[in-house]
Amino acid sequence: MNSNLNLNVRGLRPSSTLAINERSDELRQQGRRVFKLGLGQSPFPVPLPVVESLRANAFQKEYQAVRGLHELRGAVAEYQRGLHQIPCTAEDVLVGPGSKELMFLVQLVYYGDLIIPTPSWVSYAPQAQIIGRRVTWIPTLPESGWRLDADDLDRFCQADPSRPRILILNYPNNPTGLTYSAQELEAIAAVAVRYHIVLISDEIYGELHHTGGHVSIARYCPERTIISTGLSKWCGAGGWRLGTFTFPRSMRWLLDSMAVVASETFTSTSAPIQYAAVRAFQGGIEIEHYLVRARRILQALGQYCANRLEAAGVSVCKPQGGFYLFPDFSPHAAMLRGRQIHTSEQLCERVLNETGVAMLPGSDFGRPAEEFTVRIAYVDFNGGHCLTAADAVPSDQPLDDAFLERHCGNVTMAVNLIGDWVAGG
Ligand code: GLU
């Protein structure tokens, strides 16, 4: 390794979500059969009205305002007001090239430790490390759905009550697929208020709550919550790179500082994408219909995968939103050790080599290396075809196993292969 590297960057590897995607594609190019359950990418196409808006705005070529197109900021504010009844206006919104970039900016600008539950998405902690912030992982339990417990957070903050901190809470969650109840959010909000925590509510999967019941913690602590969202997940547009932060009025100073750094770094977000995003955040019947159909498929497929894994003796919580599962293979620990598998990384490597199923190790999400947890992204299917096929099944009827095996075949085959592999097949 080159010793001239910045100390904060030394030892870091490319983000595992992106690395597994590139590796899976390379293996496919070599002719290997690979089931891509590694990267968490929406399987569904971008809704048609949004694509049409992008097409109509392809000519937009000017640099945009650093904080984002005013029309888009207004559309995002209206969207958040409608969803969560929080008072916000266009002036409270910051647009960036992906919420990931905004997460990085906020940590760069705000001098505070990062607090995240374990497990958490792969990039929060490395971003903090790159900037040189202290990271604290607060352990969670599978019995409690891997959710951050408000009392644990309180106990942690008590030790140094006035220390500046950022808490990132993500729900529906990546990697667990679970979300929080209103009471749990209320309890965490009370702790955030007590210790003046900057609370970043990562709601990128909010619209993919499987029954459409997403509730924002901003309802319980509007004055401390920044709501993060974007087009990547619910709108199927990860590659478009557009994210938004909505701030409380009392945190305008933070938005202003992030805008300064944005002006010195990415300048502004792609103009055509911003125009198209206006259409996405305006919503309406067509987009709502798209979401209802996407949720129906994700819910059925998530339950299918969890059931199959459970039947194979793997512990897993039933997902409530998004497109992830976080199974724990520990009930098979003796068998795994017998096969010379001692870490979640080795587990993923062996499953990939022996079955072609790509997934990510729990250690990438902050879990102990020797714990046999993994993340499965149940997204390897053609979402466009599947939406059309699901339309032929009356909405009061479930999408049954036969439907899923036919239209999400790579995913169903992958979990069945995992089951066979565990059984020693
Ligand atoms: N959020 C997605 C995932 O966890 C992919 C995007 C990314 O990590 O940058 O797989």
CSV table of C-alpha atoms and ligand atoms in Angstrom, one decimal:
chain,number,residue,atom,x,y,z
A,1,MET,CA,0.0,0.0,0.0
A,2,ASN,CA,1.3,3.5,-0.8
A,3,SER,CA,2.3,5.1,2.5
A,4,ASN,CA,1.4,8.6,1.1
A,5,LEU,CA,-2.2,7.8,1.4
A,6,ASN,CA,-4.3,9.9,3.8
A,7,LEU,CA,-4.3,8.0,7.1
A,8,ASN,CA,-8.1,8.1,7.1
A,9,VAL,CA,-8.3,6.3,3.8
A,10,ARG,CA,-5.6,3.7,4.3
A,11,GLY,CA,-7.0,0.2,4.6
A,12,LEU,CA,-10.4,1.2,3.1
A,13,ARG,CA,-11.6,-0.9,0.3
A,14,PRO,CA,-14.2,0.1,-2.4
A,15,SER,CA,-17.7,0.0,-1.0
A,16,SER,CA,-18.8,-3.6,-0.8
A,17,THR,CA,-22.2,-3.0,-2.4
A,18,LEU,CA,-20.6,-1.7,-5.6
A,19,ALA,CA,-17.7,-4.2,-5.5
A,20,ILE,CA,-20.1,-7.2,-5.4
A,21,ASN,CA,-22.0,-5.8,-8.3
A,22,GLU,CA,-18.9,-5.4,-10.5
A,23,ARG,CA,-17.7,-8.8,-9.5
A,24,SER,CA,-21.0,-10.4,-10.3
A,25,ASP,CA,-21.0,-8.8,-13.7
A,26,GLU,CA,-17.5,-10.0,-14.4
A,27,LEU,CA,-18.4,-13.5,-13.4
A,28,ARG,CA,-21.4,-13.4,-15.7
A,29,GLN,CA,-19.2,-12.2,-18.5
A,30,GLN,CA,-16.9,-15.2,-17.9
A,31,GLY,CA,-20.0,-17.3,-18.5
A,32,ARG,CA,-20.7,-18.2,-14.8
A,33,ARG,CA,-24.3,-18.4,-13.7
A,34,VAL,CA,-24.6,-15.7,-11.0
A,35,PHE,CA,-27.7,-14.7,-9.0
A,36,LYS,CA,-27.2,-11.0,-8.2
A,37,LEU,CA,-28.5,-10.6,-4.6
A,38,GLY,CA,-25.5,-8.4,-3.7
A,39,LEU,CA,-26.2,-4.8,-4.8
A,40,GLY,CA,-29.4,-3.3,-3.6
A,41,GLN,CA,-30.8,-1.9,-6.8
A,42,SER,CA,-34.5,-1.5,-7.6
A,43,PRO,CA,-35.7,-4.1,-10.1
A,44,PHE,CA,-38.5,-1.9,-11.4
A,45,PRO,CA,-38.3,0.6,-14.3
A,46,VAL,CA,-38.5,4.3,-13.7
A,47,PRO,CA,-42.2,5.3,-13.9
A,48,LEU,CA,-43.2,6.3,-17.4
A,49,PRO,CA,-44.2,9.9,-16.6
A,50,VAL,CA,-40.8,10.5,-15.0
A,51,VAL,CA,-38.9,9.0,-18.0
A,52,GLU,CA,-41.0,11.2,-20.3
A,53,SER,CA,-40.1,14.2,-18.3
A,54,LEU,CA,-36.4,13.4,-18.5
A,55,ARG,CA,-36.7,13.0,-22.3
A,56,ALA,CA,-38.5,16.3,-22.6
A,57,ASN,CA,-35.7,18.0,-20.5
A,58,ALA,CA,-32.7,16.4,-22.2
A,59,PHE,CA,-31.9,19.8,-23.6
A,60,GLN,CA,-31.5,21.4,-20.2
A,61,LYS,CA,-27.8,22.2,-20.1
A,62,GLU,CA,-27.2,25.0,-17.7
A,63,TYR,CA,-25.5,24.7,-14.4
A,64,GLN,CA,-28.2,24.8,-11.8
A,65,ALA,CA,-28.5,26.6,-8.4
A,66,VAL,CA,-26.2,24.9,-5.9
A,67,ARG,CA,-29.0,24.0,-3.6
A,68,GLY,CA,-31.1,22.6,-6.4
A,69,LEU,CA,-33.7,23.7,-8.9
A,70,HIS,CA,-36.2,25.8,-7.1
A,71,GLU,CA,-39.1,24.0,-8.6
A,72,LEU,CA,-37.7,20.7,-7.5
A,73,ARG,CA,-37.1,22.0,-3.9
A,74,GLY,CA,-40.7,23.2,-3.8
A,75,ALA,CA,-42.0,19.8,-5.1
A,76,VAL,CA,-39.9,17.9,-2.5
A,77,ALA,CA,-41.2,20.2,0.3
A,78,GLU,CA,-44.8,19.7,-0.8
A,79,TYR,CA,-44.2,15.9,-0.9
A,80,GLN,CA,-42.8,15.9,2.6
A,81,ARG,CA,-45.6,18.1,3.9
A,82,GLY,CA,-48.2,15.9,2.4
A,83,LEU,CA,-46.6,12.7,3.7
A,84,HIS,CA,-45.6,13.7,7.2
A,85,GLN,CA,-47.5,16.9,8.0
A,86,ILE,CA,-44.3,18.8,8.7
A,87,PRO,CA,-44.0,22.4,8.0
A,88,CYS,CA,-41.3,22.9,5.3
A,89,THR,CA,-40.8,25.0,2.3
A,90,ALA,CA,-38.5,24.9,-0.8
A,91,GLU,CA,-36.0,26.9,1.3
A,92,ASP,CA,-35.6,23.9,3.6
A,93,VAL,CA,-34.6,21.5,0.9
A,94,LEU,CA,-31.1,20.7,-0.4
A,95,VAL,CA,-30.7,18.6,-3.6
A,96,GLY,CA,-27.5,16.6,-4.3
A,97,PRO,CA,-26.2,13.9,-6.7
A,98,GLY,CA,-27.5,11.0,-4.5
A,99,SER,CA,-28.4,11.1,-0.8
A,100,LYS,CA,-25.1,9.3,-0.2
A,101,GLU,CA,-23.2,12.4,-1.2
A,102,LEU,CA,-25.4,14.5,1.1
A,103,MET,CA,-24.7,12.1,4.0
A,104,PHE,CA,-21.0,12.7,3.4
A,105,LEU,CA,-21.4,16.4,3.3
A,106,VAL,CA,-23.4,16.6,6.5
A,107,GLN,CA,-20.7,14.6,8.3
A,108,LEU,CA,-18.0,16.8,6.8
A,109,VAL,CA,-19.7,20.0,7.8
A,110,TYR,CA,-21.1,19.1,11.2
A,111,TYR,CA,-18.5,18.5,14.0
A,112,GLY,CA,-20.1,15.6,15.7
A,113,ASP,CA,-19.5,11.9,16.4
A,114,LEU,CA,-21.5,9.5,14.3
A,115,ILE,CA,-23.9,7.1,16.0
A,116,ILE,CA,-25.3,4.2,14.1
A,117,PRO,CA,-27.0,0.9,15.1
A,118,THR,CA,-25.3,-2.3,14.2
A,119,PRO,CA,-26.2,-3.5,11.6
A,120,SER,CA,-26.2,-0.4,9.4
A,121,TRP,CA,-25.7,0.3,5.7
A,122,VAL,CA,-22.2,-0.2,4.5
A,123,SER,CA,-21.2,3.4,3.8
A,124,TYR,CA,-22.1,5.5,6.8
A,125,ALA,CA,-19.1,4.4,8.9
A,126,PRO,CA,-16.5,4.6,6.1
A,127,GLN,CA,-17.7,8.1,5.3
A,128,ALA,CA,-17.2,9.1,8.9
A,129,GLN,CA,-13.8,7.5,8.9
A,130,ILE,CA,-12.7,9.3,5.7
A,131,ILE,CA,-13.6,12.6,7.3
A,132,GLY,CA,-12.0,11.6,10.6
A,133,ARG,CA,-15.1,11.4,12.8
A,134,ARG,CA,-15.5,9.1,15.7
A,135,VAL,CA,-18.0,6.3,15.0
A,136,THR,CA,-20.0,4.5,17.7
A,137,TRP,CA,-22.0,1.4,16.8
A,138,ILE,CA,-24.9,0.7,19.2
A,139,PRO,CA,-25.6,-3.0,19.3
A,140,THR,CA,-29.1,-4.3,18.5
A,141,LEU,CA,-30.6,-7.7,18.9
A,142,PRO,CA,-32.3,-10.0,16.4
A,143,GLU,CA,-35.0,-10.7,18.9
A,144,SER,CA,-35.9,-6.9,18.8
A,145,GLY,CA,-35.8,-6.9,15.0
A,146,TRP,CA,-32.3,-5.4,15.0
A,147,ARG,CA,-33.8,-2.1,16.0
A,148,LEU,CA,-32.0,0.6,17.9
A,149,ASP,CA,-33.4,0.7,21.5
A,150,ALA,CA,-34.1,4.2,22.8
A,151,ASP,CA,-32.9,3.2,26.3
A,152,ASP,CA,-29.6,2.0,24.9
A,153,LEU,CA,-29.2,5.3,23.1
A,154,ASP,CA,-30.0,7.2,26.2
A,155,ARG,CA,-27.5,5.3,28.3
A,156,PHE,CA,-24.8,5.9,25.8
A,157,CYS,CA,-25.4,9.6,25.6
A,158,GLN,CA,-25.6,10.0,29.4
A,159,ALA,CA,-21.9,9.4,29.7
A,160,ASP,CA,-21.2,12.7,27.9
A,161,PRO,CA,-24.5,14.5,27.5
A,162,SER,CA,-23.4,17.7,25.7
A,163,ARG,CA,-21.1,16.0,23.1
A,164,PRO,CA,-22.2,16.9,19.5
A,165,ARG,CA,-23.6,13.8,17.7
A,166,ILE,CA,-25.2,12.7,14.5
A,167,LEU,CA,-27.5,9.7,14.6
A,168,ILE,CA,-28.5,8.1,11.3
A,169,LEU,CA,-31.6,6.1,11.6
A,170,ASN,CA,-32.7,4.2,8.4
A,171,TYR,CA,-36.1,2.6,8.1
A,172,PRO,CA,-37.4,0.5,6.4
A,173,ASN,CA,-34.0,-0.7,7.0
A,174,ASN,CA,-31.0,-1.7,4.9
A,175,PRO,CA,-29.9,-4.4,5.6
A,176,THR,CA,-32.7,-5.9,7.7
A,177,GLY,CA,-35.9,-5.1,5.8
A,178,LEU,CA,-37.6,-4.1,9.1
A,179,THR,CA,-39.0,-0.8,10.2
A,180,TYR,CA,-39.9,1.0,13.5
A,181,SER,CA,-43.3,1.4,15.1
A,182,ALA,CA,-44.6,4.9,15.9
A,183,GLN,CA,-44.0,4.3,19.6
A,184,GLU,CA,-40.4,3.2,19.0
A,185,LEU,CA,-39.8,6.3,16.9
A,186,GLU,CA,-41.3,8.5,19.5
A,187,ALA,CA,-39.0,7.1,22.2
A,188,ILE,CA,-35.9,7.6,20.0
A,189,ALA,CA,-37.1,11.1,19.2
A,190,ALA,CA,-37.3,12.0,22.9
A,191,VAL,CA,-33.7,10.9,23.4
A,192,ALA,CA,-32.6,13.0,20.4
A,193,VAL,CA,-34.2,16.0,21.8
A,194,ARG,CA,-32.8,15.4,25.3
A,195,TYR,CA,-29.2,15.3,24.0
A,196,HIS,CA,-29.5,17.7,21.1
A,197,ILE,CA,-28.6,15.0,18.6
A,198,VAL,CA,-28.7,15.9,14.9
A,199,LEU,CA,-31.0,13.1,13.7
A,200,ILE,CA,-30.7,12.1,10.1
A,201,SER,CA,-33.7,10.0,9.1
A,202,ASP,CA,-32.7,8.0,6.1
A,203,GLU,CA,-36.1,7.3,4.5
A,204,ILE,CA,-34.8,6.2,1.1
A,205,TYR,CA,-37.0,3.1,1.4
A,206,GLY,CA,-40.0,4.8,2.9
A,207,GLU,CA,-42.2,4.5,-0.2
A,208,LEU,CA,-41.3,0.8,-0.3
A,209,HIS,CA,-42.9,0.0,3.0
A,210,HIS,CA,-44.7,-3.1,2.0
A,211,THR,CA,-48.1,-2.0,3.1
A,212,GLY,CA,-47.6,1.7,2.5
A,213,GLY,CA,-47.5,2.5,6.2
A,214,HIS,CA,-44.2,4.4,6.5
A,215,VAL,CA,-44.1,7.0,9.3
A,216,SER,CA,-41.3,9.5,9.7
A,217,ILE,CA,-39.6,10.2,13.0
A,218,ALA,CA,-39.9,13.9,11.9
A,219,ARG,CA,-43.4,13.7,13.2
A,220,TYR,CA,-42.1,13.3,16.7
A,221,CYS,CA,-39.1,15.5,16.6
A,222,PRO,CA,-39.5,17.9,13.7
A,223,GLU,CA,-37.0,20.4,15.0
A,224,ARG,CA,-34.1,18.0,15.1
A,225,THR,CA,-34.8,15.8,12.1
A,226,ILE,CA,-33.3,16.0,8.6
A,227,ILE,CA,-35.3,13.7,6.3
A,228,SER,CA,-33.2,12.1,3.6
A,229,THR,CA,-34.7,10.6,0.5
A,230,GLY,CA,-34.1,10.3,-3.2
A,231,LEU,CA,-35.0,8.7,-6.5
A,232,SER,CA,-32.8,5.6,-6.2
A,233,LYS,CA,-35.1,3.1,-4.6
A,234,TRP,CA,-38.8,4.0,-4.9
A,235,CYS,CA,-38.4,5.5,-8.3
A,236,GLY,CA,-36.0,2.8,-9.6
A,237,ALA,CA,-33.5,5.4,-10.6
A,238,GLY,CA,-30.3,4.6,-8.6
A,239,GLY,CA,-28.1,5.4,-11.6
A,240,TRP,CA,-29.7,8.9,-12.0
A,241,ARG,CA,-28.1,10.0,-8.8
A,242,LEU,CA,-30.5,12.3,-7.1
A,243,GLY,CA,-31.0,12.7,-3.4
A,244,THR,CA,-32.6,15.3,-1.2
A,245,PHE,CA,-32.3,16.5,2.4
A,246,THR,CA,-35.2,18.3,4.0
A,247,PHE,CA,-34.2,20.4,7.1
A,248,PRO,CA,-36.1,21.9,9.9
A,249,ARG,CA,-36.0,25.7,9.8
A,250,SER,CA,-33.9,25.7,13.0
A,251,MET,CA,-31.1,23.9,11.1
A,252,ARG,CA,-30.8,26.3,8.2
A,253,TRP,CA,-27.2,27.1,9.3
A,254,LEU,CA,-26.4,23.4,8.5
A,255,LEU,CA,-28.0,23.5,5.1
A,256,ASP,CA,-26.2,26.8,4.3
A,257,SER,CA,-22.8,25.3,5.2
A,258,MET,CA,-23.4,22.2,3.2
A,259,ALA,CA,-24.4,24.4,0.2
A,260,VAL,CA,-21.0,26.2,0.6
A,261,VAL,CA,-19.2,22.8,0.3
A,262,ALA,CA,-21.4,21.7,-2.5
A,263,SER,CA,-20.6,24.8,-4.4
A,264,GLU,CA,-16.9,24.0,-4.1
A,265,THR,CA,-17.2,20.4,-5.0
A,266,PHE,CA,-20.1,19.0,-7.1
A,267,THR,CA,-21.4,22.5,-8.1
A,268,SER,CA,-25.0,21.3,-8.8
A,269,THR,CA,-26.9,18.2,-9.6
A,270,SER,CA,-27.5,17.1,-13.3
A,271,ALA,CA,-30.0,19.5,-14.8
A,272,PRO,CA,-32.2,17.1,-16.8
A,273,ILE,CA,-32.4,14.7,-13.8
A,274,GLN,CA,-33.6,17.5,-11.6
A,275,TYR,CA,-36.3,18.5,-14.0
A,276,ALA,CA,-37.4,14.9,-14.2
A,277,ALA,CA,-37.4,14.6,-10.4
A,278,VAL,CA,-39.9,17.4,-10.2
A,279,ARG,CA,-42.4,15.0,-11.9
A,280,ALA,CA,-41.4,12.2,-9.6
A,281,PHE,CA,-42.0,14.2,-6.4
A,282,GLN,CA,-45.3,15.7,-7.7
A,283,GLY,CA,-46.6,12.1,-7.7
A,284,GLY,CA,-50.2,11.6,-8.7
A,285,ILE,CA,-52.3,8.6,-9.6
A,286,GLU,CA,-49.9,7.0,-12.1
A,287,ILE,CA,-47.0,7.0,-9.7
A,288,GLU,CA,-49.1,5.9,-6.7
A,289,HIS,CA,-50.4,3.0,-8.8
A,290,TYR,CA,-46.8,2.1,-9.7
A,291,LEU,CA,-45.9,2.1,-6.0
A,292,VAL,CA,-48.8,0.0,-5.0
A,293,ARG,CA,-47.9,-2.6,-7.6
A,294,ALA,CA,-44.2,-2.6,-6.7
A,295,ARG,CA,-44.9,-3.0,-3.0
A,296,ARG,CA,-47.2,-5.9,-3.6
A,297,ILE,CA,-44.5,-7.8,-5.5
A,298,LEU,CA,-41.8,-7.0,-2.9
A,299,GLN,CA,-44.0,-8.0,-0.1
A,300,ALA,CA,-44.8,-11.4,-1.6
A,301,LEU,CA,-41.2,-12.1,-2.7
A,302,GLY,CA,-39.8,-11.0,0.7
A,303,GLN,CA,-42.1,-13.4,2.5
A,304,TYR,CA,-41.3,-16.2,0.0
A,305,CYS,CA,-37.6,-15.8,0.6
A,306,ALA,CA,-37.9,-15.5,4.4
A,307,ASN,CA,-40.1,-18.7,4.4
A,308,ARG,CA,-37.6,-20.7,2.4
A,309,LEU,CA,-34.7,-19.7,4.5
A,310,GLU,CA,-36.6,-20.5,7.7
A,311,ALA,CA,-37.5,-23.9,6.3
A,312,ALA,CA,-33.8,-24.4,5.7
A,313,GLY,CA,-33.2,-23.7,9.4
A,314,VAL,CA,-31.8,-20.2,9.0
A,315,SER,CA,-33.0,-17.5,11.4
A,316,VAL,CA,-34.5,-14.5,9.6
A,317,CYS,CA,-37.0,-11.7,10.5
A,318,LYS,CA,-39.9,-11.3,8.1
A,319,PRO,CA,-39.3,-8.1,6.0
A,320,GLN,CA,-41.7,-5.1,6.3
A,321,GLY,CA,-40.3,-2.9,3.6
A,322,GLY,CA,-37.6,-2.4,0.9
A,323,PHE,CA,-35.9,-5.4,-0.7
A,324,TYR,CA,-33.5,-6.8,1.9
A,325,LEU,CA,-33.3,-9.7,4.3
A,326,PHE,CA,-30.7,-10.2,7.0
A,327,PRO,CA,-30.6,-13.9,7.7
A,328,ASP,CA,-28.5,-15.5,10.4
A,329,PHE,CA,-26.9,-18.9,9.6
A,330,SER,CA,-25.8,-19.4,13.2
A,331,PRO,CA,-28.1,-22.3,13.8
A,332,HIS,CA,-25.8,-24.1,11.3
A,333,ALA,CA,-22.6,-22.9,12.9
A,334,ALA,CA,-21.3,-26.4,13.6
A,335,MET,CA,-21.8,-27.5,10.1
A,336,LEU,CA,-20.2,-24.3,8.7
A,337,ARG,CA,-17.1,-24.7,10.9
A,338,GLY,CA,-17.0,-28.3,9.7
A,339,ARG,CA,-16.7,-26.9,6.2
A,340,GLN,CA,-13.9,-24.5,7.3
A,341,ILE,CA,-16.2,-21.5,7.3
A,342,HIS,CA,-15.6,-19.2,10.3
A,343,THR,CA,-16.7,-15.8,9.2
A,344,SER,CA,-19.6,-14.2,7.3
A,345,GLU,CA,-17.2,-13.2,4.6
A,346,GLN,CA,-16.0,-16.8,4.1
A,347,LEU,CA,-19.7,-17.8,4.1
A,348,CYS,CA,-20.5,-15.4,1.3
A,349,GLU,CA,-17.4,-16.4,-0.7
A,350,ARG,CA,-18.2,-20.1,-0.4
A,351,VAL,CA,-21.9,-19.7,-1.3
A,352,LEU,CA,-20.9,-17.6,-4.3
A,353,ASN,CA,-18.3,-20.1,-5.5
A,354,GLU,CA,-20.5,-23.2,-4.9
A,355,THR,CA,-23.9,-22.0,-5.9
A,356,GLY,CA,-23.4,-18.7,-7.9
A,357,VAL,CA,-25.5,-16.7,-5.3
A,358,ALA,CA,-23.9,-13.3,-4.6
A,359,MET,CA,-24.7,-11.8,-1.2
A,360,LEU,CA,-22.9,-9.6,1.3
A,361,PRO,CA,-21.5,-10.6,4.7
A,362,GLY,CA,-22.9,-9.2,7.9
A,363,SER,CA,-19.5,-7.9,8.8
A,364,ASP,CA,-19.8,-5.2,6.0
A,365,PHE,CA,-22.8,-3.9,8.0
A,366,GLY,CA,-20.9,-3.7,11.3
A,367,ARG,CA,-21.7,-7.1,12.7
A,368,PRO,CA,-18.9,-9.2,14.3
A,369,ALA,CA,-16.9,-11.1,11.7
A,370,GLU,CA,-17.6,-14.5,13.2
A,371,GLU,CA,-21.4,-14.0,13.3
A,372,PHE,CA,-22.9,-15.8,10.3
A,373,THR,CA,-25.2,-13.0,9.2
A,374,VAL,CA,-25.5,-12.0,5.6
A,375,ARG,CA,-27.5,-9.5,3.5
A,376,ILE,CA,-29.7,-10.7,0.7
A,377,ALA,CA,-31.1,-8.1,-1.8
A,378,TYR,CA,-34.0,-9.9,-3.4
A,379,VAL,CA,-33.9,-7.8,-6.6
A,380,ASP,CA,-32.5,-10.1,-9.4
A,381,PHE,CA,-35.6,-10.1,-11.6
A,382,ASN,CA,-37.1,-8.1,-14.4
A,383,GLY,CA,-39.4,-5.7,-12.5
A,384,GLY,CA,-41.1,-4.4,-15.7
A,385,HIS,CA,-42.2,-7.8,-16.8
A,386,CYS,CA,-43.2,-8.7,-13.2
A,387,LEU,CA,-45.4,-5.6,-12.8
A,388,THR,CA,-47.2,-6.5,-16.0
A,389,ALA,CA,-47.7,-10.1,-15.0
A,390,ALA,CA,-48.9,-9.1,-11.5
A,391,ASP,CA,-51.6,-6.9,-13.1
A,392,ALA,CA,-53.2,-10.0,-14.4
A,393,VAL,CA,-53.6,-11.4,-10.8
A,394,PRO,CA,-56.7,-9.7,-9.2
A,395,SER,CA,-55.5,-7.5,-6.4
A,396,ASP,CA,-57.5,-9.3,-3.7
A,397,GLN,CA,-55.6,-12.5,-4.5
A,398,PRO,CA,-52.0,-13.1,-3.4
A,399,LEU,CA,-49.1,-13.5,-5.7
A,400,ASP,CA,-48.5,-17.1,-5.0
A,401,ASP,CA,-45.3,-19.2,-5.1
A,402,ALA,CA,-46.0,-20.3,-8.6
A,403,PHE,CA,-46.2,-16.7,-9.7
A,404,LEU,CA,-43.0,-15.8,-7.9
A,405,GLU,CA,-41.1,-18.8,-9.2
A,406,ARG,CA,-42.2,-17.9,-12.8
A,407,HIS,CA,-41.6,-14.2,-12.7
A,408,CYS,CA,-38.9,-13.7,-10.1
A,409,GLY,CA,-37.1,-17.0,-11.0
A,410,ASN,CA,-33.6,-15.9,-10.3
A,411,VAL,CA,-34.4,-14.9,-6.8
A,412,THR,CA,-36.6,-17.9,-5.9
A,413,MET,CA,-34.0,-20.2,-7.4
A,414,ALA,CA,-31.2,-18.5,-5.5
A,415,VAL,CA,-32.9,-18.9,-2.1
A,416,ASN,CA,-33.7,-22.5,-2.9
A,417,LEU,CA,-30.1,-23.1,-3.8
A,418,ILE,CA,-29.0,-21.6,-0.5
A,419,GLY,CA,-31.4,-24.0,1.2
A,420,ASP,CA,-29.9,-26.9,-0.7
A,421,TRP,CA,-26.4,-25.8,0.1
A,422,VAL,CA,-27.1,-25.6,3.8
A,423,ALA,CA,-28.5,-29.1,3.7
A,424,GLY,CA,-25.3,-30.2,2.2
A,425,GLY,CA,-26.5,-30.7,-1.3
B,1,GLU,N1,-27.8,1.3,-1.2
B,1,GLU,C1,-27.6,0.2,-2.1
B,1,GLU,C2,-27.1,-1.0,-1.3
B,1,GLU,O1,-27.0,-1.0,-0.1
B,1,GLU,C3,-26.6,0.5,-3.2
B,1,GLU,C4,-26.1,1.8,-3.4
B,1,GLU,C5,-24.8,2.1,-2.7
B,1,GLU,O2,-24.4,1.4,-1.8
B,1,GLU,O3,-24.2,3.1,-3.1
B,1,GLU,O4,-26.8,-2.1,-1.9
